[in-house]
PDB file of C-alpha atoms in Angstrom:
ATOM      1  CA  UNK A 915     -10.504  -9.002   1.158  1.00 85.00           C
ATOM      2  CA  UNK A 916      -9.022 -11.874  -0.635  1.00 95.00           C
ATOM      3  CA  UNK A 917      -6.049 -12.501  -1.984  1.00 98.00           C
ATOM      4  CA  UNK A 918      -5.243 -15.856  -3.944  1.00 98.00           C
ATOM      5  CA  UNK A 919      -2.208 -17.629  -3.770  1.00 98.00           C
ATOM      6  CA  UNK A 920      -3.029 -20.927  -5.546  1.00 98.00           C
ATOM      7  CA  UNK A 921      -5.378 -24.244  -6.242  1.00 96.00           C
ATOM      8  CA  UNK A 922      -8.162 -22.544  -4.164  1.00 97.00           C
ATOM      9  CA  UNK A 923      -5.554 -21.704  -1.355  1.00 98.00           C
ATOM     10  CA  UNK A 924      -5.771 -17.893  -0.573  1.00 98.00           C
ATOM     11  CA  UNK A 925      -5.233 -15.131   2.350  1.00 98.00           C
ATOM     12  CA  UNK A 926      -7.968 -13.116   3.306  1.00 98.00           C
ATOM     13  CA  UNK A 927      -9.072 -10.915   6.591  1.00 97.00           C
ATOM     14  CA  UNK A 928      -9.273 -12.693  10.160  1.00 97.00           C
ATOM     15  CA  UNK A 929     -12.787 -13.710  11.095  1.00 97.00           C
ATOM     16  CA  UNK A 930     -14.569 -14.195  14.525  1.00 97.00           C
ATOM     17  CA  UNK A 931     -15.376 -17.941  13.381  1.00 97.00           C
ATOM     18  CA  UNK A 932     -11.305 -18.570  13.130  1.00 98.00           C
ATOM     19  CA  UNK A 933     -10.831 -19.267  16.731  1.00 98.00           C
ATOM     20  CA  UNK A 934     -11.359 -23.030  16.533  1.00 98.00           C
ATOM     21  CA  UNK A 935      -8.521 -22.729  14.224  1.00 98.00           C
ATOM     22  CA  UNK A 936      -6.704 -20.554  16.239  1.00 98.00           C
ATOM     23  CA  UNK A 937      -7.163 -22.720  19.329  1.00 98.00           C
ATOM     24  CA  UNK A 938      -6.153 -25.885  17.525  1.00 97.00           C
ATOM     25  CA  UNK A 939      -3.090 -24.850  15.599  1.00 97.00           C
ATOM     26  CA  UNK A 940      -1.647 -22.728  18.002  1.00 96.00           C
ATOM     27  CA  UNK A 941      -1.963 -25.481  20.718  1.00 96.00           C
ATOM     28  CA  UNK A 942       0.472 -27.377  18.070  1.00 95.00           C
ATOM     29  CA  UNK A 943       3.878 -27.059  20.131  1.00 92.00           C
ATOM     30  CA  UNK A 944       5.448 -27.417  16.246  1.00 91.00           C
ATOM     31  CA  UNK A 945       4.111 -23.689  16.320  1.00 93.00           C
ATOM     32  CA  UNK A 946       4.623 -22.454  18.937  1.00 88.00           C
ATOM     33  CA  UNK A 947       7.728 -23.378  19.986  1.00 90.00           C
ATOM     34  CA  UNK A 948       9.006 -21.652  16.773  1.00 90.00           C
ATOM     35  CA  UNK A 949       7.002 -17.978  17.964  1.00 90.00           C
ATOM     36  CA  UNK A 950       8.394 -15.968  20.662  1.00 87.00           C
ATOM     37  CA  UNK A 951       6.378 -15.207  23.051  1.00 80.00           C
ATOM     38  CA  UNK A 952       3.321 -17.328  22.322  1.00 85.00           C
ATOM     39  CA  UNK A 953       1.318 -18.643  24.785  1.00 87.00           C
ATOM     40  CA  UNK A 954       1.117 -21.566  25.870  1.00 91.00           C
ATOM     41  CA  UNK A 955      -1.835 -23.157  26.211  1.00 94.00           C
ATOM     42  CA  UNK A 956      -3.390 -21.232  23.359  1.00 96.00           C
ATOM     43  CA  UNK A 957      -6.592 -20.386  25.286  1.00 97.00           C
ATOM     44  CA  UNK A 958      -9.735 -19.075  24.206  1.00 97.00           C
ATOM     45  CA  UNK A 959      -9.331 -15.704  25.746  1.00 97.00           C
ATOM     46  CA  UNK A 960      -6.009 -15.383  23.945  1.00 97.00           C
ATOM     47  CA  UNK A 961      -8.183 -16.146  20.555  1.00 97.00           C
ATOM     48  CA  UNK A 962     -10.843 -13.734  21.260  1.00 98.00           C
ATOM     49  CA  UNK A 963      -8.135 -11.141  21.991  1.00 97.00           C
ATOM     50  CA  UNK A 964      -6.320 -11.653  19.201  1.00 96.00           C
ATOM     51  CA  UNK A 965      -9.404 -11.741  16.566  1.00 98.00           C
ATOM     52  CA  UNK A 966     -11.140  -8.732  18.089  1.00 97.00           C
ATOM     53  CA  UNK A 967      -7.574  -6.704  17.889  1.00 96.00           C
ATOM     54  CA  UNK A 968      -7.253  -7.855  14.001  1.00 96.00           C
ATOM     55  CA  UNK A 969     -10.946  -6.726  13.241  1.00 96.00           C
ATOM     56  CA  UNK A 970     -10.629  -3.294  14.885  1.00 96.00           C
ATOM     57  CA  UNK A 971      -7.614  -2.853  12.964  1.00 95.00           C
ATOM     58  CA  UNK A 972      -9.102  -3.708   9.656  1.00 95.00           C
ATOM     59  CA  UNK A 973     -12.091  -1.575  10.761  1.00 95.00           C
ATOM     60  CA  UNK A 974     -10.141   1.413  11.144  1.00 94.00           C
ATOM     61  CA  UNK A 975      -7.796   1.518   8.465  1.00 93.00           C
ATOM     62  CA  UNK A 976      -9.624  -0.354   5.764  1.00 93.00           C
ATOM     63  CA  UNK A 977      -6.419  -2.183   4.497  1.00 94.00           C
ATOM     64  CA  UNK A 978      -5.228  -5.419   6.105  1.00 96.00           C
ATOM     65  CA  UNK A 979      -1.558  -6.209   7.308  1.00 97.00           C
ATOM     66  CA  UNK A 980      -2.546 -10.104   8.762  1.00 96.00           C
ATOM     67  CA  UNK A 981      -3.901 -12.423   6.781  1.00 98.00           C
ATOM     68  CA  UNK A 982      -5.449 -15.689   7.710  1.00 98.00           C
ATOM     69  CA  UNK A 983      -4.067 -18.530   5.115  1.00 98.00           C
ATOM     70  CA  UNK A 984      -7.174 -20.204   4.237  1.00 98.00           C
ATOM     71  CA  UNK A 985      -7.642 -23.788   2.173  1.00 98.00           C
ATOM     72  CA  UNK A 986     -10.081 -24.132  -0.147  1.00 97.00           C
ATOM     73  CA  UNK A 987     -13.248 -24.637   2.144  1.00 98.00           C
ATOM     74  CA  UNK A 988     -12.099 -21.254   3.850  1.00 98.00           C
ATOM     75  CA  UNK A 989     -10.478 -23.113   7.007  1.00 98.00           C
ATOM     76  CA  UNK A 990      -7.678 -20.472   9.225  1.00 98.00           C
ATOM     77  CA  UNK A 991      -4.691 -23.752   8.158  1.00 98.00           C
ATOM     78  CA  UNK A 992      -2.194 -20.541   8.588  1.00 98.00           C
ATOM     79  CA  UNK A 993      -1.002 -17.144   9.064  1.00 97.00           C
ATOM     80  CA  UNK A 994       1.151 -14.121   7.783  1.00 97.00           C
ATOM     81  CA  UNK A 995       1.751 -10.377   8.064  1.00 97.00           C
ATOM     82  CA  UNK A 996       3.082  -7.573   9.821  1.00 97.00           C
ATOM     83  CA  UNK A 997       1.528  -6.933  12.640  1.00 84.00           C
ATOM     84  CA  UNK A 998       2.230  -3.850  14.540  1.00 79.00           C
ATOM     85  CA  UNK A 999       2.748  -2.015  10.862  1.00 90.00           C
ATOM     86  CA  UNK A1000       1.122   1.649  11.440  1.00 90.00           C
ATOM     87  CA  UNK A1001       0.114   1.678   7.498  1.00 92.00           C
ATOM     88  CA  UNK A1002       2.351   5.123   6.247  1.00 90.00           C
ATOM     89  CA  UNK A1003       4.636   5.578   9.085  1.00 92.00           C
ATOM     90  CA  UNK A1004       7.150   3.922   8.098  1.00 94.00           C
ATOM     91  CA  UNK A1005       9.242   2.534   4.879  1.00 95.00           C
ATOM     92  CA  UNK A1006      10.234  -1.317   6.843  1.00 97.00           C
ATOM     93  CA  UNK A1007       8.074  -3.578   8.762  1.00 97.00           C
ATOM     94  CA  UNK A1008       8.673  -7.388   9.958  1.00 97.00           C
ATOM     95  CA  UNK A1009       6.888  -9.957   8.588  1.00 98.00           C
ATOM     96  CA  UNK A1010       5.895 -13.391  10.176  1.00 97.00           C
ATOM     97  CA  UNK A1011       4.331 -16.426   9.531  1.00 97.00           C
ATOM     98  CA  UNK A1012       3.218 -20.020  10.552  1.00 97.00           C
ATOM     99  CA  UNK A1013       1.907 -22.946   8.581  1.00 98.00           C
ATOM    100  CA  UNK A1014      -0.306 -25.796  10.123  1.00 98.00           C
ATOM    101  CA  UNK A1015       1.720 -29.325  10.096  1.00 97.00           C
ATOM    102  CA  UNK A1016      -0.703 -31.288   7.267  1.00 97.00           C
ATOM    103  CA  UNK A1017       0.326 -28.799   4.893  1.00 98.00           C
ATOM    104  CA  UNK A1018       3.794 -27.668   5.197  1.00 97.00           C
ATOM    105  CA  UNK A1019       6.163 -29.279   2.766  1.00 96.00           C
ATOM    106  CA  UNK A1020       4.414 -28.184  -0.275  1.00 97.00           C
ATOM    107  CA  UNK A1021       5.665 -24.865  -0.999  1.00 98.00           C
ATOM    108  CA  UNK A1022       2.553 -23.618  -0.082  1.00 98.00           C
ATOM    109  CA  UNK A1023       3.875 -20.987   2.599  1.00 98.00           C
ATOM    110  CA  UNK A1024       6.377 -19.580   0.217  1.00 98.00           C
ATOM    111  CA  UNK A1025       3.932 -19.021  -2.430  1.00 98.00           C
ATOM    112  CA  UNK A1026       1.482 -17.491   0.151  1.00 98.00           C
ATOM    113  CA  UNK A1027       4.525 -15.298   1.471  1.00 98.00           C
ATOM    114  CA  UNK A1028       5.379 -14.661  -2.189  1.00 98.00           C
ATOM    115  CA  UNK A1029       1.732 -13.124  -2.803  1.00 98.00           C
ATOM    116  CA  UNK A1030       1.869 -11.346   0.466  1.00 98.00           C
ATOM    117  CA  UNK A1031       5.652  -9.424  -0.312  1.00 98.00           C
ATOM    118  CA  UNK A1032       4.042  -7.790  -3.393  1.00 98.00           C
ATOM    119  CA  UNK A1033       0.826  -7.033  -1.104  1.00 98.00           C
ATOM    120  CA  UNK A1034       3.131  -5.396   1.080  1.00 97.00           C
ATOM    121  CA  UNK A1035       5.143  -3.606  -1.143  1.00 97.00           C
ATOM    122  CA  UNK A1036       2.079  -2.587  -3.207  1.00 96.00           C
ATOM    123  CA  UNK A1037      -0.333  -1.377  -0.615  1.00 96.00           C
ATOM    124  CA  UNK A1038       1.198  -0.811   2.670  1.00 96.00           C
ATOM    125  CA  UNK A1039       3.804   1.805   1.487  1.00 92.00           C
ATOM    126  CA  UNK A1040       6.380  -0.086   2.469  1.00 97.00           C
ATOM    127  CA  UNK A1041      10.167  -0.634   0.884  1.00 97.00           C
ATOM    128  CA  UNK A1042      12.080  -3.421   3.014  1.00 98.00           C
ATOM    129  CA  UNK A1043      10.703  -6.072   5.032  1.00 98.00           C
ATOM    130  CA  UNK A1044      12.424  -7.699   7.413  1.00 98.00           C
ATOM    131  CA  UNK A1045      12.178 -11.108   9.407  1.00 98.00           C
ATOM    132  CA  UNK A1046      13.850 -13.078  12.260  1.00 97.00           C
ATOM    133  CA  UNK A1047      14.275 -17.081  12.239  1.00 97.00           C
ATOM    134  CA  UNK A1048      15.568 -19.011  14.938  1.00 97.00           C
ATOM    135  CA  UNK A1049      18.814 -20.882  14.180  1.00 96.00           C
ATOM    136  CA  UNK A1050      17.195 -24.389  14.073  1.00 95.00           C
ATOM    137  CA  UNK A1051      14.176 -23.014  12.246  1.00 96.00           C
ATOM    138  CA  UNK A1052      15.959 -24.063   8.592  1.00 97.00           C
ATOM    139  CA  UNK A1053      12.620 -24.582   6.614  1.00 97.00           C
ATOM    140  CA  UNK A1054      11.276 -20.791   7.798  1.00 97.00           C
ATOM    141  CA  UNK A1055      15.169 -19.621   6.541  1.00 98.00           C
ATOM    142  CA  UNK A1056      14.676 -21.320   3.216  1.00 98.00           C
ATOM    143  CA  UNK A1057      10.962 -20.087   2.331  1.00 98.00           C
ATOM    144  CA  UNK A1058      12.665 -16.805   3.394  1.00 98.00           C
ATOM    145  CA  UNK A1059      15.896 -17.588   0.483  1.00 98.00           C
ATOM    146  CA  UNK A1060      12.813 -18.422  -1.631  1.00 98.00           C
ATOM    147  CA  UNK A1061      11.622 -15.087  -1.820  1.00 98.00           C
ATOM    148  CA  UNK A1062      14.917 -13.331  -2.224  1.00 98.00           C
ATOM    149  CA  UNK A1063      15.148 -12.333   1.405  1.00 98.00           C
ATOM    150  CA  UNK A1064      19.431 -11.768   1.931  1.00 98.00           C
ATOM    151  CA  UNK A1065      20.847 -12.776   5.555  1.00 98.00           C
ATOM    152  CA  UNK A1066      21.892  -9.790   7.053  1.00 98.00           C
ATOM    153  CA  UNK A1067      22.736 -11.133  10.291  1.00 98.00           C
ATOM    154  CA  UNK A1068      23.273 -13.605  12.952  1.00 97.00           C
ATOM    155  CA  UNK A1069      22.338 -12.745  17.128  1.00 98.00           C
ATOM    156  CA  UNK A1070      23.645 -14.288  19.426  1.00 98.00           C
ATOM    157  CA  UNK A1071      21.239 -15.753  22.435  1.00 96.00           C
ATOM    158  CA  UNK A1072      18.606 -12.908  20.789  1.00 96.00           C
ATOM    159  CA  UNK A1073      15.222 -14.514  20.993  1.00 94.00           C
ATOM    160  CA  UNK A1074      13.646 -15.535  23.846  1.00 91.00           C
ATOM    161  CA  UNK A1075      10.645 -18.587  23.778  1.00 89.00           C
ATOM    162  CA  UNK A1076       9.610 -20.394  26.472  1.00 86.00           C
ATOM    163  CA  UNK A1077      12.295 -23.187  26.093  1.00 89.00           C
ATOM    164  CA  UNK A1078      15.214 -20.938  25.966  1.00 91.00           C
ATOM    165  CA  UNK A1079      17.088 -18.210  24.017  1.00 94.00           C
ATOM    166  CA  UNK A1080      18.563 -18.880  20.863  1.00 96.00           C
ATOM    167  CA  UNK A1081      20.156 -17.813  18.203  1.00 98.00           C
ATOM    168  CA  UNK A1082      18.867 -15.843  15.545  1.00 98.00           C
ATOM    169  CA  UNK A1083      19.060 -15.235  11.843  1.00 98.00           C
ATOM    170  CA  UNK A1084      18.413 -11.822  10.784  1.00 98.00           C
ATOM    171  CA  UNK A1085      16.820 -11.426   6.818  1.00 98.00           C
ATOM    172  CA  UNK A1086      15.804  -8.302   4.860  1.00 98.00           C
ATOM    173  CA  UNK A1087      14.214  -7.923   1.296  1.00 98.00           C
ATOM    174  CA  UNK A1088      14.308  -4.546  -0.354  1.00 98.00           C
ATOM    175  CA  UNK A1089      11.532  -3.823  -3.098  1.00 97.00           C
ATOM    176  CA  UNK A1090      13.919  -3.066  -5.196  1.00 96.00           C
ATOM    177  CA  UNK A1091      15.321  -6.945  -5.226  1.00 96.00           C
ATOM    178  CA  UNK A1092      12.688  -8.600  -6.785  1.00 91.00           C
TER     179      UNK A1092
END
């Protein structure tokens, strides 16, 4: 599957040849400091795991809900999706993303989150999406205002990284807002 978003810049399935990617972006602390929970070091294990779990998924329900963000010569530069969505079972699911460093600042994550809320909406049955930013995260908050997502919320000491807790900002977008 491929979906584009623009100037050769598209999402598509995860691959087995992604984990160089993988391993290289995600061992960007810019990233994962931002992503609760992530390991850190990003090892290979971690990679294999988390490719082999996104192909099994594709394989059994033959529609995709994480999507590599690819550039033009097809290279994993980012990522997006909901992914523990059980396609059907439910009307909401929480979307994330991340952008490798070189190419943020370009509006090229809130174009590729653009294509992705009418893939979701479309396709995966789904109504509302929701998302969660970390306080100091302001350029994740505004690609979220850039796709009509509404604040909904603010928790207090809610998300948990390896540096700390911190505050959160809680967002929702409704189908029916755009």
């Amino acid at each position: 599957m491929k979906i584009n978003v623009r100037d050769g810049f598209y999402l598509s399935s995860i691959r087995k040849n992604d984990k160089a990617a993988y391993l290289e972006h995600l061992n960007d602390k810019s990233i994962s400091n931002t992503i609760p929970l992530m390991p850190y070091p990003y090892t290979e294990s971690m990679a294999d795991w988390w490719i082999q779990r996104r192909i099994d998924f594709m394989n059994r329900n033959q529609k995709e809900i994480s999507f590599a963000l690819r550039n033009s010569k097809g290279y994993l530069i980012g990522s997006m999706g909901v992914d523990d969505l059980t396609i059907g079972e439910t009307h909401r699911a929480e979307v994330g993303y991340w952008l490798a460093p070189a190419y943020r600042r370009k509006g090229l994550i809130t174009d590729a989150l653009g294509v992705f809320i009418q893939y979701a909406f479309n396709h995966l049955k789904l109504t509302r999406l929701t998302a969660h930013t970390l306080d100091f995260n302001k350029a994740s908050a505004r690609v979220l205002e850039k796709n009509k997502f509404k604040l909904e919320g603010y928790l207090r000491q809610h998300t948990k990284t390896r540096n700390g807790l911190f505050d959160t900002h809680v967002w929702g977008l409704l189908e029916s807002d755009l």
